[in-house]
Amino acid sequence: KDADKQDGLKDSVEGTPPKKEESDVKKEKEAPAAPVYEYQVIAQRMTWSEAYTYCQSQGGQLATPSTQEEYNQIVQKANESGLKVLWLGAQRTPDGSGFMWISGDEFSYAQWGAGEPNNDQGNEPRMGMMYVNGSWNLYDMPDDVSQYYSSNIVGFVMEKEVVSKNFIEQIIEKDLAEGKYETICTRFPPEPYL
């Protein structure tokens, strides 16, 4: 077996791909794993627009939970923060008929508070989450909530995409299989160098 590995390594180094096992061919046909997001609650009172710009400047975006699982992760972070009002990354559609995620993802999941969205006074184009009566729910809100809530309870949730080692390996394997490169030299050490 070690000799086979050495032969495969030699072939790869010389530019000829090693023989593929049937299981390797199956893996190549599978799509890469979906990206994973990490969420961070930022305890700063900003307008929705300022929070949007801040997140972009940090390589992220306002959080766009499109599944129950993602929403639950955000609720956990929100509970840990002690804040009560948090911006998320959704806003009214241009025609005002509903909401859309800033990420472009389908807006199919929303855990609205009772009577929401209501576009109170025709001035609630943004979406946030609030802790009301013992639970977190989504609410439509104006761009600036500073006149309604004190600065010590307001913030926003930023999401950043986390690329896993497995995701990177799948992309490299797919690129090799499609002939985009003759060889790719990679190393994914099991432990960091000390």
PDB file of N, CA, C and O in Angstrom, residues 3 7 9-10 21 26-27 45 59 68 77 86 91 98 103-104 107 113 125 139 142 152 156 159 178 184 190:
ATOM      1  N   ALA A   3       3.768   1.578  -1.194  1.00  0.00           N
ATOM      2  CA  ALA A   3       4.373   1.700  -2.519  1.00  0.00           C
ATOM      3  C   ALA A   3       3.373   2.330  -3.483  1.00  0.00           C
ATOM      4  O   ALA A   3       3.733   3.162  -4.307  1.00  0.00           O
ATOM      5  N   ASP A   7       3.868   5.654  -5.587  1.00  0.00           N
ATOM      6  CA  ASP A   7       3.677   5.731  -7.036  1.00  0.00           C
ATOM      7  C   ASP A   7       2.698   6.842  -7.384  1.00  0.00           C
ATOM      8  O   ASP A   7       2.916   7.611  -8.313  1.00  0.00           O
ATOM      9  N   LEU A   9       2.038   9.519  -5.631  1.00  0.00           N
ATOM     10  CA  LEU A   9       2.692  10.793  -5.368  1.00  0.00           C
ATOM     11  C   LEU A   9       3.649  11.122  -6.488  1.00  0.00           C
ATOM     12  O   LEU A   9       3.669  12.234  -7.002  1.00  0.00           O
ATOM     13  N   LYS A  10       4.413  10.105  -6.938  1.00  0.00           N
ATOM     14  CA  LYS A  10       5.370  10.325  -8.021  1.00  0.00           C
ATOM     15  C   LYS A  10       4.640  10.768  -9.282  1.00  0.00           C
ATOM     16  O   LYS A  10       5.025  11.722  -9.942  1.00  0.00           O
ATOM     17  N   GLU A  21      -9.650   5.766  -7.710  1.00  0.00           N
ATOM     18  CA  GLU A  21     -10.497   4.720  -7.167  1.00  0.00           C
ATOM     19  C   GLU A  21     -11.946   5.081  -7.498  1.00  0.00           C
ATOM     20  O   GLU A  21     -12.278   6.243  -7.710  1.00  0.00           O
ATOM     21  N   LYS A  26     -16.811   9.114  -7.435  1.00  0.00           N
ATOM     22  CA  LYS A  26     -18.105   9.487  -6.854  1.00  0.00           C
ATOM     23  C   LYS A  26     -17.996  10.814  -6.124  1.00  0.00           C
ATOM     24  O   LYS A  26     -18.855  11.670  -6.241  1.00  0.00           O
ATOM     25  N   LYS A  27     -16.919  11.014  -5.354  1.00  0.00           N
ATOM     26  CA  LYS A  27     -16.721  12.258  -4.618  1.00  0.00           C
ATOM     27  C   LYS A  27     -16.658  13.459  -5.556  1.00  0.00           C
ATOM     28  O   LYS A  27     -17.153  14.523  -5.244  1.00  0.00           O
ATOM     29  N   ARG A  45     -24.764  50.827  19.401  1.00  0.00           N
ATOM     30  CA  ARG A  45     -25.990  51.346  18.808  1.00  0.00           C
ATOM     31  C   ARG A  45     -25.627  52.141  17.557  1.00  0.00           C
ATOM     32  O   ARG A  45     -24.887  53.110  17.623  1.00  0.00           O
ATOM     33  N   GLY A  59     -15.516  42.610   6.581  1.00  0.00           N
ATOM     34  CA  GLY A  59     -15.524  41.374   5.792  1.00  0.00           C
ATOM     35  C   GLY A  59     -16.730  40.500   6.039  1.00  0.00           C
ATOM     36  O   GLY A  59     -16.711  39.305   5.738  1.00  0.00           O
ATOM     37  N   GLN A  68     -34.126  27.684  10.433  1.00  0.00           N
ATOM     38  CA  GLN A  68     -34.336  27.628  11.882  1.00  0.00           C
ATOM     39  C   GLN A  68     -33.004  27.419  12.605  1.00  0.00           C
ATOM     40  O   GLN A  68     -32.750  28.030  13.639  1.00  0.00           O
ATOM     41  N   LYS A  77     -26.444  33.522  20.597  1.00  0.00           N
ATOM     42  CA  LYS A  77     -25.506  34.649  20.719  1.00  0.00           C
ATOM     43  C   LYS A  77     -26.206  35.876  21.306  1.00  0.00           C
ATOM     44  O   LYS A  77     -25.640  36.595  22.120  1.00  0.00           O
ATOM     45  N   LEU A  86     -31.594  43.980  18.178  1.00  0.00           N
ATOM     46  CA  LEU A  86     -30.463  43.687  17.290  1.00  0.00           C
ATOM     47  C   LEU A  86     -30.889  43.780  15.826  1.00  0.00           C
ATOM     48  O   LEU A  86     -31.899  43.191  15.430  1.00  0.00           O
ATOM     49  N   GLN A  91     -34.449  43.926   4.575  1.00  0.00           N
ATOM     50  CA  GLN A  91     -35.147  45.192   4.391  1.00  0.00           C
ATOM     51  C   GLN A  91     -36.345  44.971   3.475  1.00  0.00           C
ATOM     52  O   GLN A  91     -36.450  43.933   2.831  1.00  0.00           O
ATOM     53  N   GLY A  98     -43.028  43.106   0.894  1.00  0.00           N
ATOM     54  CA  GLY A  98     -42.465  42.098   1.786  1.00  0.00           C
ATOM     55  C   GLY A  98     -41.040  42.453   2.143  1.00  0.00           C
ATOM     56  O   GLY A  98     -40.627  43.612   2.034  1.00  0.00           O
ATOM     57  N   SER A 103     -28.407  39.338   1.419  1.00  0.00           N
ATOM     58  CA  SER A 103     -27.522  38.346   0.798  1.00  0.00           C
ATOM     59  C   SER A 103     -28.052  37.861  -0.545  1.00  0.00           C
ATOM     60  O   SER A 103     -27.324  37.229  -1.300  1.00  0.00           O
ATOM     61  N   GLY A 104     -29.332  38.119  -0.796  1.00  0.00           N
ATOM     62  CA  GLY A 104     -29.950  37.609  -2.003  1.00  0.00           C
ATOM     63  C   GLY A 104     -30.596  36.247  -1.797  1.00  0.00           C
ATOM     64  O   GLY A 104     -31.264  35.731  -2.687  1.00  0.00           O
ATOM     65  N   PHE A 107     -36.165  34.699   0.922  1.00  0.00           N
ATOM     66  CA  PHE A 107     -36.737  35.084   2.211  1.00  0.00           C
ATOM     67  C   PHE A 107     -37.900  34.145   2.501  1.00  0.00           C
ATOM     68  O   PHE A 107     -39.057  34.468   2.286  1.00  0.00           O
ATOM     69  N   GLY A 113     -42.671  38.614  15.256  1.00  0.00           N
ATOM     70  CA  GLY A 113     -43.406  38.870  16.484  1.00  0.00           C
ATOM     71  C   GLY A 113     -44.886  39.034  16.152  1.00  0.00           C
ATOM     72  O   GLY A 113     -45.266  39.230  14.991  1.00  0.00           O
ATOM     73  N   PRO A 125     -38.715  50.204   7.233  1.00  0.00           N
ATOM     74  CA  PRO A 125     -38.169  49.458   6.099  1.00  0.00           C
ATOM     75  C   PRO A 125     -37.105  48.422   6.467  1.00  0.00           C
ATOM     76  O   PRO A 125     -36.673  47.657   5.616  1.00  0.00           O
ATOM     77  N   TYR A 139     -38.947  41.860  13.910  1.00  0.00           N
ATOM     78  CA  TYR A 139     -39.794  43.042  13.836  1.00  0.00           C
ATOM     79  C   TYR A 139     -39.311  43.924  12.701  1.00  0.00           C
ATOM     80  O   TYR A 139     -38.103  44.016  12.453  1.00  0.00           O
ATOM     81  N   PRO A 142     -37.790  51.243  11.963  1.00  0.00           N
ATOM     82  CA  PRO A 142     -37.194  52.343  11.195  1.00  0.00           C
ATOM     83  C   PRO A 142     -35.675  52.166  11.137  1.00  0.00           C
ATOM     84  O   PRO A 142     -35.101  51.376  11.884  1.00  0.00           O
ATOM     85  N   ASN A 152     -27.552  51.002  25.687  1.00  0.00           N
ATOM     86  CA  ASN A 152     -27.026  49.806  26.346  1.00  0.00           C
ATOM     87  C   ASN A 152     -27.804  48.526  26.021  1.00  0.00           C
ATOM     88  O   ASN A 152     -27.441  47.457  26.496  1.00  0.00           O
ATOM     89  N   PHE A 156     -26.192  44.803  16.863  1.00  0.00           N
ATOM     90  CA  PHE A 156     -26.504  44.129  15.607  1.00  0.00           C
ATOM     91  C   PHE A 156     -25.741  42.823  15.528  1.00  0.00           C
ATOM     92  O   PHE A 156     -24.806  42.573  16.285  1.00  0.00           O
ATOM     93  N   GLU A 159     -22.533  38.391  10.393  1.00  0.00           N
ATOM     94  CA  GLU A 159     -22.176  37.030  10.006  1.00  0.00           C
ATOM     95  C   GLU A 159     -20.980  37.086   9.079  1.00  0.00           C
ATOM     96  O   GLU A 159     -20.834  38.011   8.288  1.00  0.00           O
ATOM     97  N   GLU A 178     -11.710  18.352 -13.156  1.00  0.00           N
ATOM     98  CA  GLU A 178     -12.172  19.053 -14.354  1.00  0.00           C
ATOM     99  C   GLU A 178     -11.022  19.478 -15.253  1.00  0.00           C
ATOM    100  O   GLU A 178     -11.233  20.103 -16.282  1.00  0.00           O
ATOM    101  N   ILE A 184      -1.637  20.357  -8.304  1.00  0.00           N
ATOM    102  CA  ILE A 184      -1.775  21.355  -7.240  1.00  0.00           C
ATOM    103  C   ILE A 184      -1.044  20.788  -6.046  1.00  0.00           C
ATOM    104  O   ILE A 184      -1.293  19.659  -5.631  1.00  0.00           O
ATOM    105  N   PRO A 190      -2.276  18.482  10.160  1.00  0.00           N
ATOM    106  CA  PRO A 190      -3.262  18.161  11.198  1.00  0.00           C
ATOM    107  C   PRO A 190      -3.125  19.063  12.416  1.00  0.00           C
ATOM    108  O   PRO A 190      -4.068  19.265  13.136  1.00  0.00           O
TER     109      PRO A 190
END
